Short mmCIF file of C-alpha atoms and ligand atoms in Angstrom, two decimals:
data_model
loop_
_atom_site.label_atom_id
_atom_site.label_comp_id
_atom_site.label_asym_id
_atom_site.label_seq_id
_atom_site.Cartn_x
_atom_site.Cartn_y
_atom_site.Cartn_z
CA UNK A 1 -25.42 -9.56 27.00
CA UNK A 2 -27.82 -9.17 23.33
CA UNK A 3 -25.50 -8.96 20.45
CA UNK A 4 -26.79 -5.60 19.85
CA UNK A 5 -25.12 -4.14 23.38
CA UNK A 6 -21.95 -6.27 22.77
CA UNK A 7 -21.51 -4.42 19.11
CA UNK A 8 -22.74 -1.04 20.64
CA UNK A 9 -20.24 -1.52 23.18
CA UNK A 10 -17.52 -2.30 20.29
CA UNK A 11 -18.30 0.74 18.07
CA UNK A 12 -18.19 3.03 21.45
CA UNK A 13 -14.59 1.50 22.40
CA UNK A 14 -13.83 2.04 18.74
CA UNK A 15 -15.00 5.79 18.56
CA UNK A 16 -13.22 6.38 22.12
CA UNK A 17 -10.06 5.42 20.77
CA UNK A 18 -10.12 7.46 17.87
CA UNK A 19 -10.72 10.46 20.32
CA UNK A 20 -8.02 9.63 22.42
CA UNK A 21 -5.58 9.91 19.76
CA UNK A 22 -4.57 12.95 19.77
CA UNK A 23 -3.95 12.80 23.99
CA UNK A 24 -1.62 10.57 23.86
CA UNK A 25 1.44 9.63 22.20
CA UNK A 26 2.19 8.19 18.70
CA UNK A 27 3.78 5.23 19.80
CA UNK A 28 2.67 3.19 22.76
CA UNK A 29 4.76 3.37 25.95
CA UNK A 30 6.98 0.48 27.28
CA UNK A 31 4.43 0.48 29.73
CA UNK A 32 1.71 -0.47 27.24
CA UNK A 33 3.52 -2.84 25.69
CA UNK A 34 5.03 -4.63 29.11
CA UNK A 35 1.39 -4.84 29.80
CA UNK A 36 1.02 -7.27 26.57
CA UNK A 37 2.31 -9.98 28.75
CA UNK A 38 -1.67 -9.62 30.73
CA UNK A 39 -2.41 -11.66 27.08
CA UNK A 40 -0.45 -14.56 28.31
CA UNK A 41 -2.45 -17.15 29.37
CA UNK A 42 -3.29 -20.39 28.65
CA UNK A 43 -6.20 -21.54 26.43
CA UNK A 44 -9.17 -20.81 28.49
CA UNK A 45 -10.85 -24.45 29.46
CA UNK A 46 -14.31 -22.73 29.58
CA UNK A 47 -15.86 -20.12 27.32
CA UNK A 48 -15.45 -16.64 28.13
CA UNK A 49 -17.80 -13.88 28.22
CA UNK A 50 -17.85 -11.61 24.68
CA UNK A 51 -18.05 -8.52 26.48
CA UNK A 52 -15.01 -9.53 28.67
CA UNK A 53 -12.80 -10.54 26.08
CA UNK A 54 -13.72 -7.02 24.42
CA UNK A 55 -12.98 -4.85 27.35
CA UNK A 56 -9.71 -6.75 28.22
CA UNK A 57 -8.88 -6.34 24.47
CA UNK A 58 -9.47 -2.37 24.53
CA UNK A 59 -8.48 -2.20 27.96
CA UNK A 60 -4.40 -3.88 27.35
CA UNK A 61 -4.91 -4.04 23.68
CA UNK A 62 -5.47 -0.71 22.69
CA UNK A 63 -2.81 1.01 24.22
CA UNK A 64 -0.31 -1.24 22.67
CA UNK A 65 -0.76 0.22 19.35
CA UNK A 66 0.67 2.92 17.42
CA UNK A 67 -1.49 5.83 16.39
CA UNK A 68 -0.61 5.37 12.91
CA UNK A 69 -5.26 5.95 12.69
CA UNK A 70 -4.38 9.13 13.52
CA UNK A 71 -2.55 12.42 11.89
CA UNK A 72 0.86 11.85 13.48
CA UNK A 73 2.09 8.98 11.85
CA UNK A 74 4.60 9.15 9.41
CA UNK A 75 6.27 5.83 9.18
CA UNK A 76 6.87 3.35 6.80
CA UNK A 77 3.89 4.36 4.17
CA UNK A 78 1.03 4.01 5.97
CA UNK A 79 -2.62 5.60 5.28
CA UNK A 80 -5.37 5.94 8.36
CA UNK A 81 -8.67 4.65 7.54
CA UNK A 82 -11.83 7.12 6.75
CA UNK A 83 -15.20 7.59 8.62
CA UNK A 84 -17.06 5.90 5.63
CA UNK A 85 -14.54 3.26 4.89
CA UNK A 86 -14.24 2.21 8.60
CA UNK A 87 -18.39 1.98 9.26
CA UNK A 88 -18.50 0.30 5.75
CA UNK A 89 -16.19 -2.39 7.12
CA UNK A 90 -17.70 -2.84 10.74
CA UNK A 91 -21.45 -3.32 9.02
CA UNK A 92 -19.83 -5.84 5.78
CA UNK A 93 -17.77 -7.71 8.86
CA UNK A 94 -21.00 -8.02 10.13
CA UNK A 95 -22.46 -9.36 7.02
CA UNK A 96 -19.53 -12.11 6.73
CA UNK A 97 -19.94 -12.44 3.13
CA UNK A 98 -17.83 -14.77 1.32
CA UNK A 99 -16.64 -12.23 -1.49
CA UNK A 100 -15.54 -14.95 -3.86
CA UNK A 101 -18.32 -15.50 -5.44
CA UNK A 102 -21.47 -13.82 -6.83
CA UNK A 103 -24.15 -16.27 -5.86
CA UNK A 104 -22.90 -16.27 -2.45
CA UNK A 105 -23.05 -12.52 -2.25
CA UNK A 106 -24.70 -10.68 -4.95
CA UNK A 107 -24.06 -7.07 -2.57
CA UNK A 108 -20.69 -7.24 -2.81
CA UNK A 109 -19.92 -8.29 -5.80
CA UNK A 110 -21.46 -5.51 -7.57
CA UNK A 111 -20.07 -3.09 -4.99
CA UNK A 112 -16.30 -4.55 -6.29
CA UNK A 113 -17.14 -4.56 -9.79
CA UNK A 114 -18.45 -0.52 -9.45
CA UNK A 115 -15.68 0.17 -7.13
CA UNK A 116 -13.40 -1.01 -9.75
CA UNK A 117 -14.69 0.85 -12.52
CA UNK A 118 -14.37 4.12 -10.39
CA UNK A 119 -10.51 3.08 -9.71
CA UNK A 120 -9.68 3.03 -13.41
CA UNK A 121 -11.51 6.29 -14.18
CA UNK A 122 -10.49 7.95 -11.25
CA UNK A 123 -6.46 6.76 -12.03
CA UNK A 124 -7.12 6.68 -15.50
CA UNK A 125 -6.23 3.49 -16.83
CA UNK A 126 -8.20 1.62 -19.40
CA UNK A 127 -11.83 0.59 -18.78
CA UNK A 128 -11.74 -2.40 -19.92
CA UNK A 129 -9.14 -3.73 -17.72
CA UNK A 130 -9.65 -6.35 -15.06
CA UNK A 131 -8.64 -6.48 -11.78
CA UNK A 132 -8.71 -8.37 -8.24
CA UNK A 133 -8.93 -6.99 -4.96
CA UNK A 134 -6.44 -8.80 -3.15
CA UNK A 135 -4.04 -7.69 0.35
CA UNK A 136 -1.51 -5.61 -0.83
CA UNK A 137 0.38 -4.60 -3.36
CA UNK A 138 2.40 -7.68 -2.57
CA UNK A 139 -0.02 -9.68 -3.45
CA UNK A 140 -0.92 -7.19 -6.20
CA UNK A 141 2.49 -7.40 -8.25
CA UNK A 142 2.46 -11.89 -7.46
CA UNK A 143 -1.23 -11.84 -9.49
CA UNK A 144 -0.33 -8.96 -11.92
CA UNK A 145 3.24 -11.33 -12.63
CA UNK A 146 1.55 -14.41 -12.71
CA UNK A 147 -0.37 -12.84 -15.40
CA UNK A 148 2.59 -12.00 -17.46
CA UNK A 149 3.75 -15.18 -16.84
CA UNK A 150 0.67 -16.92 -18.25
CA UNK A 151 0.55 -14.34 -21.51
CA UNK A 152 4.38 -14.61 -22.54
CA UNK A 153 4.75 -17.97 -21.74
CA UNK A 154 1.32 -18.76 -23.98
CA UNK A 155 2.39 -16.72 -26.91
CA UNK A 156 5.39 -18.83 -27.10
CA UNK A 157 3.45 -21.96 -27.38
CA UNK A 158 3.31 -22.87 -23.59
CA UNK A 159 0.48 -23.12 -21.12
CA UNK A 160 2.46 -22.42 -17.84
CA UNK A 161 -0.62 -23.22 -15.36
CA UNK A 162 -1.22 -27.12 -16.68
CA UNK A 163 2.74 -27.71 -17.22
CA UNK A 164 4.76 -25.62 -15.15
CA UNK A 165 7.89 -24.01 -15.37
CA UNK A 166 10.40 -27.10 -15.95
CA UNK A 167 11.09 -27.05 -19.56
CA UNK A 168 9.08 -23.95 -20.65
CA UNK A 169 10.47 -20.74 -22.76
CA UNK A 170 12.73 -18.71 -20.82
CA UNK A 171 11.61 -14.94 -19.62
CA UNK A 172 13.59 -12.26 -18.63
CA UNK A 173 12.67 -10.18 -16.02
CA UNK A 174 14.24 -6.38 -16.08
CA UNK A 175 13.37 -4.65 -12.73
CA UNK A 176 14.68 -1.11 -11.66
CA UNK A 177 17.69 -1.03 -8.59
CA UNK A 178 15.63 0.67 -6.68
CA UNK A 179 12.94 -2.53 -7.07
CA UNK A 180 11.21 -3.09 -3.73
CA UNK A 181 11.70 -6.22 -2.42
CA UNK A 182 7.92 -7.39 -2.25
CA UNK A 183 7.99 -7.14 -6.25
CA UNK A 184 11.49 -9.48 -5.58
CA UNK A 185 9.25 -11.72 -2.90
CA UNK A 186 6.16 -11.96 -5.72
CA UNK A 187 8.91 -13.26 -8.72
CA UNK A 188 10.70 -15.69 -6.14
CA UNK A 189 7.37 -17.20 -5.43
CA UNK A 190 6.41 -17.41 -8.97
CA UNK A 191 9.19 -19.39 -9.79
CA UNK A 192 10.85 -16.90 -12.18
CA UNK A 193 13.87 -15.89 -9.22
CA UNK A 194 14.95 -13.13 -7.39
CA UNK A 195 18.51 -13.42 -8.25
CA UNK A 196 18.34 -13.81 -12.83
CA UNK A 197 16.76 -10.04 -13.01
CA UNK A 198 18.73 -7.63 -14.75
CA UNK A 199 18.52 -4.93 -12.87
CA UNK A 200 18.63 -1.43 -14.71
CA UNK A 201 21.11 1.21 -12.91
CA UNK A 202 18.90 4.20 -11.00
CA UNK A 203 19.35 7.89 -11.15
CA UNK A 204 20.19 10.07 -7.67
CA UNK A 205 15.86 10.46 -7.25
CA UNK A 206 15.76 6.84 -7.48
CA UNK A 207 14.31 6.38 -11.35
CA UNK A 208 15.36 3.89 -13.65
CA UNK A 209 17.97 5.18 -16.09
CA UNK A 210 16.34 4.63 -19.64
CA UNK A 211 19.65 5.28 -21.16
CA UNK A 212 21.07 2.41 -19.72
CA UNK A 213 17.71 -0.01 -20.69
CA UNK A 214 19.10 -3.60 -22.02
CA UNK A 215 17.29 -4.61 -25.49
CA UNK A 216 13.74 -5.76 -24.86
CA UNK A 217 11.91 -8.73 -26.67
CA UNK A 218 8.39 -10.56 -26.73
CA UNK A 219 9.63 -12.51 -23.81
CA UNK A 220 10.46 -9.91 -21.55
CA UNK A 221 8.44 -8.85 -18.22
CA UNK A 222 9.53 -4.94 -17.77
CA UNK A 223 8.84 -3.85 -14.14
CA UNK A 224 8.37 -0.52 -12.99
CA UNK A 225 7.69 1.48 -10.04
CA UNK A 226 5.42 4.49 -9.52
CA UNK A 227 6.53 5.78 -6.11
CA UNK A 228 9.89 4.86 -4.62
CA UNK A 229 9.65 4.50 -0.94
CA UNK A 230 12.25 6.74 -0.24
CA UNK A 231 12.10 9.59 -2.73
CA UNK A 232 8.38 8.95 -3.58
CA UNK A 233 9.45 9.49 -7.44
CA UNK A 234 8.08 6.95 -10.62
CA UNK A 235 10.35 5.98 -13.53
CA UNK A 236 10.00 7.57 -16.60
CA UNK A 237 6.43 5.62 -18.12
CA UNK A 238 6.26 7.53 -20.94
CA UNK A 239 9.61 6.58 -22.78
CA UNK A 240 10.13 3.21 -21.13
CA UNK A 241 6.84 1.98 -21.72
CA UNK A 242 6.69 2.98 -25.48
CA UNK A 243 9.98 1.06 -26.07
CA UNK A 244 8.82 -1.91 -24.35
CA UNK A 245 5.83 -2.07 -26.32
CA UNK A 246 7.69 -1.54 -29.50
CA UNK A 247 9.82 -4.66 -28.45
CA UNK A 248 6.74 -6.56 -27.49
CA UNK A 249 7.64 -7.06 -23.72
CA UNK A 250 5.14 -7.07 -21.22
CA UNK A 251 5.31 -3.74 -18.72
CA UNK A 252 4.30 -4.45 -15.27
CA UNK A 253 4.12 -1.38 -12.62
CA UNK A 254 4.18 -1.55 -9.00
CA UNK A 255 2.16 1.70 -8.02
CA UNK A 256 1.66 0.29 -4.37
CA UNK A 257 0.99 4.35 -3.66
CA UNK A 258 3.00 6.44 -6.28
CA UNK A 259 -0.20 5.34 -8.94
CA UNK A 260 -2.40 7.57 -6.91
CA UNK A 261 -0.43 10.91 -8.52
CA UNK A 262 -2.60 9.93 -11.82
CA UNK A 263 -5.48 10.54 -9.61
CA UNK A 264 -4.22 14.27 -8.52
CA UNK A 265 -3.95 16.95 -11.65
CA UNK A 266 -1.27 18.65 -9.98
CA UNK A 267 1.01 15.69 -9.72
CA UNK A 268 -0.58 13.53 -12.96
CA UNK A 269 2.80 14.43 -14.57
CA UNK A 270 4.72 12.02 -12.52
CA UNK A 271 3.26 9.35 -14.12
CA UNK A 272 2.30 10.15 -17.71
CA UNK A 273 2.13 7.53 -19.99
CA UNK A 274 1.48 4.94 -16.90
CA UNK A 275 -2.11 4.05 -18.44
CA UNK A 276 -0.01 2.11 -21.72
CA UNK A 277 1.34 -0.46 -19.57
CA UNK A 278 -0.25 -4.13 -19.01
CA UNK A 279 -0.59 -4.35 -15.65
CA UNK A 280 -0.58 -2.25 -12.05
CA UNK A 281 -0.15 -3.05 -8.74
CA UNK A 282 -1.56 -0.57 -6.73
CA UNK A 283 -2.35 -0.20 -2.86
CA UNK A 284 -5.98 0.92 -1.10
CA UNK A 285 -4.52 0.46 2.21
CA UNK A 286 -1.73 3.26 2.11
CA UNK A 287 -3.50 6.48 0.28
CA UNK A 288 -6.64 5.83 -0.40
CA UNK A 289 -7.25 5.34 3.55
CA UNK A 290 -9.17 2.24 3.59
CA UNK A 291 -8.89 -0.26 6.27
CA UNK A 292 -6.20 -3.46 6.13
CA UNK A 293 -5.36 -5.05 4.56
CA UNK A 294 -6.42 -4.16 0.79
CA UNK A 295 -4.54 -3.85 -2.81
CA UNK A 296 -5.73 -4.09 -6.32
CA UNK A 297 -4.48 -6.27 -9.15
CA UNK A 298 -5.41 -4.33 -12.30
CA UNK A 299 -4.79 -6.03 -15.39
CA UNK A 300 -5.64 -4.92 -19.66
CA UNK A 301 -5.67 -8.15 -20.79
CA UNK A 302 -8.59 -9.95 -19.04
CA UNK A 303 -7.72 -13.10 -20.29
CA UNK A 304 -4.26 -13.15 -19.11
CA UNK A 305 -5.26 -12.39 -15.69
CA UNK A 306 -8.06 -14.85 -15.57
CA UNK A 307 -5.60 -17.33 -17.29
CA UNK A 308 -3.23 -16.84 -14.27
CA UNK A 309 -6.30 -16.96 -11.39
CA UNK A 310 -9.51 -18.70 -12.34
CA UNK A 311 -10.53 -22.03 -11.26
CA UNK A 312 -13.03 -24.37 -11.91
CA UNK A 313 -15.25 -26.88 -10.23
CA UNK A 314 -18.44 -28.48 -10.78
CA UNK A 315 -19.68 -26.77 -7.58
CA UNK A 316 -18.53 -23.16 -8.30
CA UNK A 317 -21.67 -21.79 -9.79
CA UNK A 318 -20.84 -19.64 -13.29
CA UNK A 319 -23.25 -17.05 -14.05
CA UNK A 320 -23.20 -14.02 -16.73
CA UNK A 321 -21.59 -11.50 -14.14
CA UNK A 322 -18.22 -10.97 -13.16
CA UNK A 323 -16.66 -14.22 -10.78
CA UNK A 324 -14.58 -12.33 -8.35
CA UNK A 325 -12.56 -15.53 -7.46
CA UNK A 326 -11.28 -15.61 -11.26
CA UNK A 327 -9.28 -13.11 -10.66
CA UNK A 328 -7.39 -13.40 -7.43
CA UNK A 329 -5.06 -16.12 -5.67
CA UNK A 330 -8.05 -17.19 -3.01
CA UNK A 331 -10.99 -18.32 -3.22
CA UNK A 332 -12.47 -17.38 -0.22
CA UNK A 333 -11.87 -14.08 1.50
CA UNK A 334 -13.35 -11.11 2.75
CA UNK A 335 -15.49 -8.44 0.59
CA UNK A 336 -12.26 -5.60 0.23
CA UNK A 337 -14.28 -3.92 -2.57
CA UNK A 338 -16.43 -2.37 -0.14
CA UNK A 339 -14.05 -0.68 1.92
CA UNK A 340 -13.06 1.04 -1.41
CA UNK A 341 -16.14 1.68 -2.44
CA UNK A 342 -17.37 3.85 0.61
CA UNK A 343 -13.97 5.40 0.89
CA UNK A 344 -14.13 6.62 -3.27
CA UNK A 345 -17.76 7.24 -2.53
CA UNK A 346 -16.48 9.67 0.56
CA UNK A 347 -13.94 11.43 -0.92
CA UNK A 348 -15.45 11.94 -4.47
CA UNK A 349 -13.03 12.24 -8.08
CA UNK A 350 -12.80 15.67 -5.85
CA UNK A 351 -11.71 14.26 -2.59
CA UNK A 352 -9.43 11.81 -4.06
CA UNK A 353 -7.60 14.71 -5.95
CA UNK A 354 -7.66 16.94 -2.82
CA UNK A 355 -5.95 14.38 -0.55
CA UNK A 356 -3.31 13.32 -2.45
CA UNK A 357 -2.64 16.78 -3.47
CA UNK A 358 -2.91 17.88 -0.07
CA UNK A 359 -0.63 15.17 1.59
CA UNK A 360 2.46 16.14 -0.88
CA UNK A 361 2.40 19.96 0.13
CA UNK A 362 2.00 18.72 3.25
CA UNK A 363 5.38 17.10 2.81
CA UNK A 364 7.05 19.46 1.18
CA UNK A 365 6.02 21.80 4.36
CA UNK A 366 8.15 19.26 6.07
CA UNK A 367 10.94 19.66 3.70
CA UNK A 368 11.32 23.52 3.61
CA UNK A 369 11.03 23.95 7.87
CA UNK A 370 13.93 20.91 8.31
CA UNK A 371 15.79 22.88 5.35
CA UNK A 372 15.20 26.17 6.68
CA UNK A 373 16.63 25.14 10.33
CA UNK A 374 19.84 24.07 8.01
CA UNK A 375 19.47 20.39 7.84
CA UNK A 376 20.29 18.41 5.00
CA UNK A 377 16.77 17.19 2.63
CA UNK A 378 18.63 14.67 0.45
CA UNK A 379 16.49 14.41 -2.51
CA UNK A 380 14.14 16.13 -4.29
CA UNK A 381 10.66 16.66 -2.46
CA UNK A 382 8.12 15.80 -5.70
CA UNK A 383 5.27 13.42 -3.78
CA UNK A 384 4.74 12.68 -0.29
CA UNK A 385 8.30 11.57 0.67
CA UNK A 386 10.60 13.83 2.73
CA UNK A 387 14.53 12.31 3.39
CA UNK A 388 16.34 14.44 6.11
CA UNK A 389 19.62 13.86 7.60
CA UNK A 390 20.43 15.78 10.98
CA UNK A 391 24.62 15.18 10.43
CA UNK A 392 26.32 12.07 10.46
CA UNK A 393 24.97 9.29 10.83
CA UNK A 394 24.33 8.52 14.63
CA UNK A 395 23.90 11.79 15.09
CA UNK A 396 20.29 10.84 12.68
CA UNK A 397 19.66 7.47 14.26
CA UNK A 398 20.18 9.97 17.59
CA UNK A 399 17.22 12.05 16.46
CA UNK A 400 14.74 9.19 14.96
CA UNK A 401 15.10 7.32 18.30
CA UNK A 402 14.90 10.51 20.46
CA UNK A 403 11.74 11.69 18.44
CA UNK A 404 10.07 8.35 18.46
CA UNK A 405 9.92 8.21 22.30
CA UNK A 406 8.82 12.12 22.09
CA UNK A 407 5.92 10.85 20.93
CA UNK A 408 4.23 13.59 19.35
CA UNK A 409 4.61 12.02 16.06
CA UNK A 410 6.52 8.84 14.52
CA UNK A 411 8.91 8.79 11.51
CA UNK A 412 11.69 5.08 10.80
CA UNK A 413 14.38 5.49 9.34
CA UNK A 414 16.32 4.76 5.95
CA UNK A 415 19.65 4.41 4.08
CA UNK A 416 19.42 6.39 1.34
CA UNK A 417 22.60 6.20 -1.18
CA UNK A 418 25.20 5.31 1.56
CA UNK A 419 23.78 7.54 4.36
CA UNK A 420 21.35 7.49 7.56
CA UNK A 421 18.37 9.61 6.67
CA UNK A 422 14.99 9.84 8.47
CA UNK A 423 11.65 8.96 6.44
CA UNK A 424 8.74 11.07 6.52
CA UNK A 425 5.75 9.74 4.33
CA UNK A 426 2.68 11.92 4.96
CA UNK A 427 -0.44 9.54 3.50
CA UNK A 428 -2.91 10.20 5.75
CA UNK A 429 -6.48 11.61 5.26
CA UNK A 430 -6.33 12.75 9.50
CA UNK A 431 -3.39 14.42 8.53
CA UNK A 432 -4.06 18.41 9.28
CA UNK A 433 -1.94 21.55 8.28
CA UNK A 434 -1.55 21.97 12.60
CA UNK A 435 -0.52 18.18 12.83
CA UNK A 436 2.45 18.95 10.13
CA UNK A 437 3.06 22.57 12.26
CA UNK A 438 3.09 20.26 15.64
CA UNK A 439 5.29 17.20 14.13
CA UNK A 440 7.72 19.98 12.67
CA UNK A 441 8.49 21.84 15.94
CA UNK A 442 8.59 18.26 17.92
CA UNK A 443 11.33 17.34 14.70
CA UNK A 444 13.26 20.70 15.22
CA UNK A 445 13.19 20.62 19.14
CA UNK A 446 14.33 17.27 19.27
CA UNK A 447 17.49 17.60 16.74
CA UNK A 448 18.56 20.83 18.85
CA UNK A 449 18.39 19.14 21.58
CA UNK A 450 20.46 15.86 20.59
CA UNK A 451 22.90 18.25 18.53
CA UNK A 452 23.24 19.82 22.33
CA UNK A 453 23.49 16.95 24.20
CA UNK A 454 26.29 14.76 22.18
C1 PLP B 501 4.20 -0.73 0.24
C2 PLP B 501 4.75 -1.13 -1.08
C3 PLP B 501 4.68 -2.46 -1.51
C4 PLP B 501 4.11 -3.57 -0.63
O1 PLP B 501 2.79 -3.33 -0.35
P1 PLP B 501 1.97 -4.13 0.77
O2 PLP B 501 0.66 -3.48 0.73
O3 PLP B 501 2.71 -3.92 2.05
O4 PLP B 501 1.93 -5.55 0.37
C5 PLP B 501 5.15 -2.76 -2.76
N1 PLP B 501 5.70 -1.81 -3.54
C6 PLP B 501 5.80 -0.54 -3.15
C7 PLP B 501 6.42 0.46 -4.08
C8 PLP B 501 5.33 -0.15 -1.90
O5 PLP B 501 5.42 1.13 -1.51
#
């Protein structure tokens, strides 16, 4: 079989499966996924034929996933992927560019460099920042810290890259309680600890309490968070970040989706005063509906972030343009800035707005039907969050289980302040007004029905 049939026969399995989505439930079956076991097998001795391996991948594989491609998907915080974002990706896989550095692709690393420019206008944040495309906002808040690391630690006479941590200046880290844990993963691996952050007491949405602030200095990393996963609400930027700044600290956000209200003129509010910080960790992957994986390191101070991430070698070519491996943890990897690119160049400063925008009425359409068919919504409703507790709380975990094997949509589930909730987190591009209508009734249908039955 010519290449040209085997990826013709890829992108037709691919469109198919998009179709299908809306035929068939949200998560797979235990059918689907008992048939995972076909995968079993030994290392084949001989090679196999490439337009086997893809039907037996489509054929078991695809039915093992969850729809969360689709408009049904409410779990965790996950985006779908757009038409322009998903054929940019197929044709720059087939490329197989080394993004890391410019001589080795020239395509995309102007496509990052313009895609990144369009990111801080479109959220914005100053245009002279820097910034890497790296995984995640995991990722995003270990590069944006190791920055901080490299610019506190250097004003007080100590270059942390050459010497390490043993013996240098101590920082303090304040974080929020309501930190997420991948911001606690990124300072564990950087040395600095999960356990010595003070942590600053939250408010009942979830926002750190600037009353309660400790006293900042010059040595202090100040993390905040624009979007808590449950509530979907961002500290207070405005005051926090102007006493940090008076106090010299370095202010780190982790906007893995909540950074994308700056984008949305409606919800801009949320985050006012976000673009004074030093750095942002921010997610493409959840609401700006590119493919995985794919974050964004964004930085002001160029040379802090470059400080923490660039390399040198004899045999890494420097020219006048932008290295992209100076500022991220690889080297090599794939060319994310594309995916971003086509999906900003889809939706438009327009698009961008109207999504976001779109997805948080959504959710609050969510809010008001649970509310009006008396159960509990157990904060405020101010992004693209929903919490909803059906009772106590089995009778929740009763519903989340009983609507995830429904199947016409998926929401997890939470603790929220001592009590079971349900999660819904509409961040989806495929979601429509009709999917919400659809997901609503299956929500309200199956709570009557487990309120019956126990
Ligand atoms: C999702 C999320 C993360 C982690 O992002 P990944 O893309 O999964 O690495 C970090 N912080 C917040 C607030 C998030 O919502």
């Amino acid at each position: 079989m010519s290449t040209r049939t085997l990826l013709r026969d890829a992108a037709n399995r691919a469109a198919t499966y998009l179709e299908g989505i809306d035929s068939r439930g949200v998560a797979p079956t235990p059918d689907a996924i008992s048939a995972l076991a076909r995968f079993e097998r030994d290392l084949p001795e001989h090679p196999l034929d490439p337009s086997a391996i893809l039907r037996e991948l489509d054929e078991t594989g695809s039915p093992g996933t969850s729809t969360s491609a689709g408009g049904r998907y409410f779990g965790f915080v996950i985006g779908a992927t757009l038409p322009a974002a998903l054929a940019a990706n197929m044709l720059a896989t087939a490329w197989d560019q080394n993004a890391g550095l410019v001589v080795i692709s020239p395509t995309t690393a102007k496509l990052e460099t313009i895609a990144l420019r369009w990111l801080l206008d479109a959220l914005h944040l100053p245009a002279t920042s820097a910034a890497g495309f790296v995984t995640g906002a995991t990722m995003a808040n270990f590069t944006c810290l190791a920055a901080a690391r490299h610019a506190l630690l250097e004003r007080a006479g100590w270059n942390v890259e050459e010497q390490g941590l043993f013996g240098a200046p101590t920082l303090t880290v304040v974080v929020g309680d309501e930190v997420h844990v991948t911001l606690l993963k990124a300072l564990a691996m950087l040395g600095l600890g999960r356990a010595r952050v003070t942590r600053v007491p939250a408010d009942a949405q979830g926002r750190m309490r600037a009353d309660l602030l400790p006293p900042l200095d010059n040595r202090t990393i100040l993390c905040l968070q624009a979007g808590n996963v449950n509530t979907g609400d961002c500290d207070p930027m405005a005051e926090l970040i102007s006493r940090a700044r008076a106090a010299g600290a370095w202010v780190h956000v982790d906007g893995a989706f909540g950074l994308w209200a700056a984008a949305a003129p409606k919800r801009a509010a949320l985050v006012a005063g976000v673009e004074n910080a030093d750095s942002w960790a921010l997610d493409a992957h959840k609401w700006l509906n590119v493919p995985y994986d794919s974050g964004v390191a964004i930085c002001r101070d160029r040379d802090a972030l470059r400080g923490a991430t660039a390399v040198s070698a004899a045999y890494l070519v420097q020219g006048a343009e932008r290295e992209p491996c100076e500022y991220t943890p690889e080297l090599s990897r794939r060319a994310r800035g594309v995916d971003v690119w086509a999906a900003m160049s889809s939706l438009g400063r327009s698009g961008i707005a109207e999504l976001i925008e779109r997805n948080c009425l959504q959710a609050s359409r969510f809010a008001e039907g649970l509310r009006a068919a008396g159960y509990e919504i157990l904060s405020d409703v101010v992004l693209n969050q929903v919490l909803v507790s059906f009772g106590d709380d089995e009778t929740t975990r009763r519903v989340i289980a009983a609507l995830q094997a429904d199947g016409t949509c998926w929401c997890g589930g939470t603790v929220w302040h001592g009590r079971t909730a349900m999660r819904i987190s509409v961040s989806s591009w495929a979601t429509t007004d009709q999917d919400v209508e659809l997901s609503l009734a299956a929500m309200l249908r199956v709570a009557s029905w487990v309120l019956a039955t126990h």
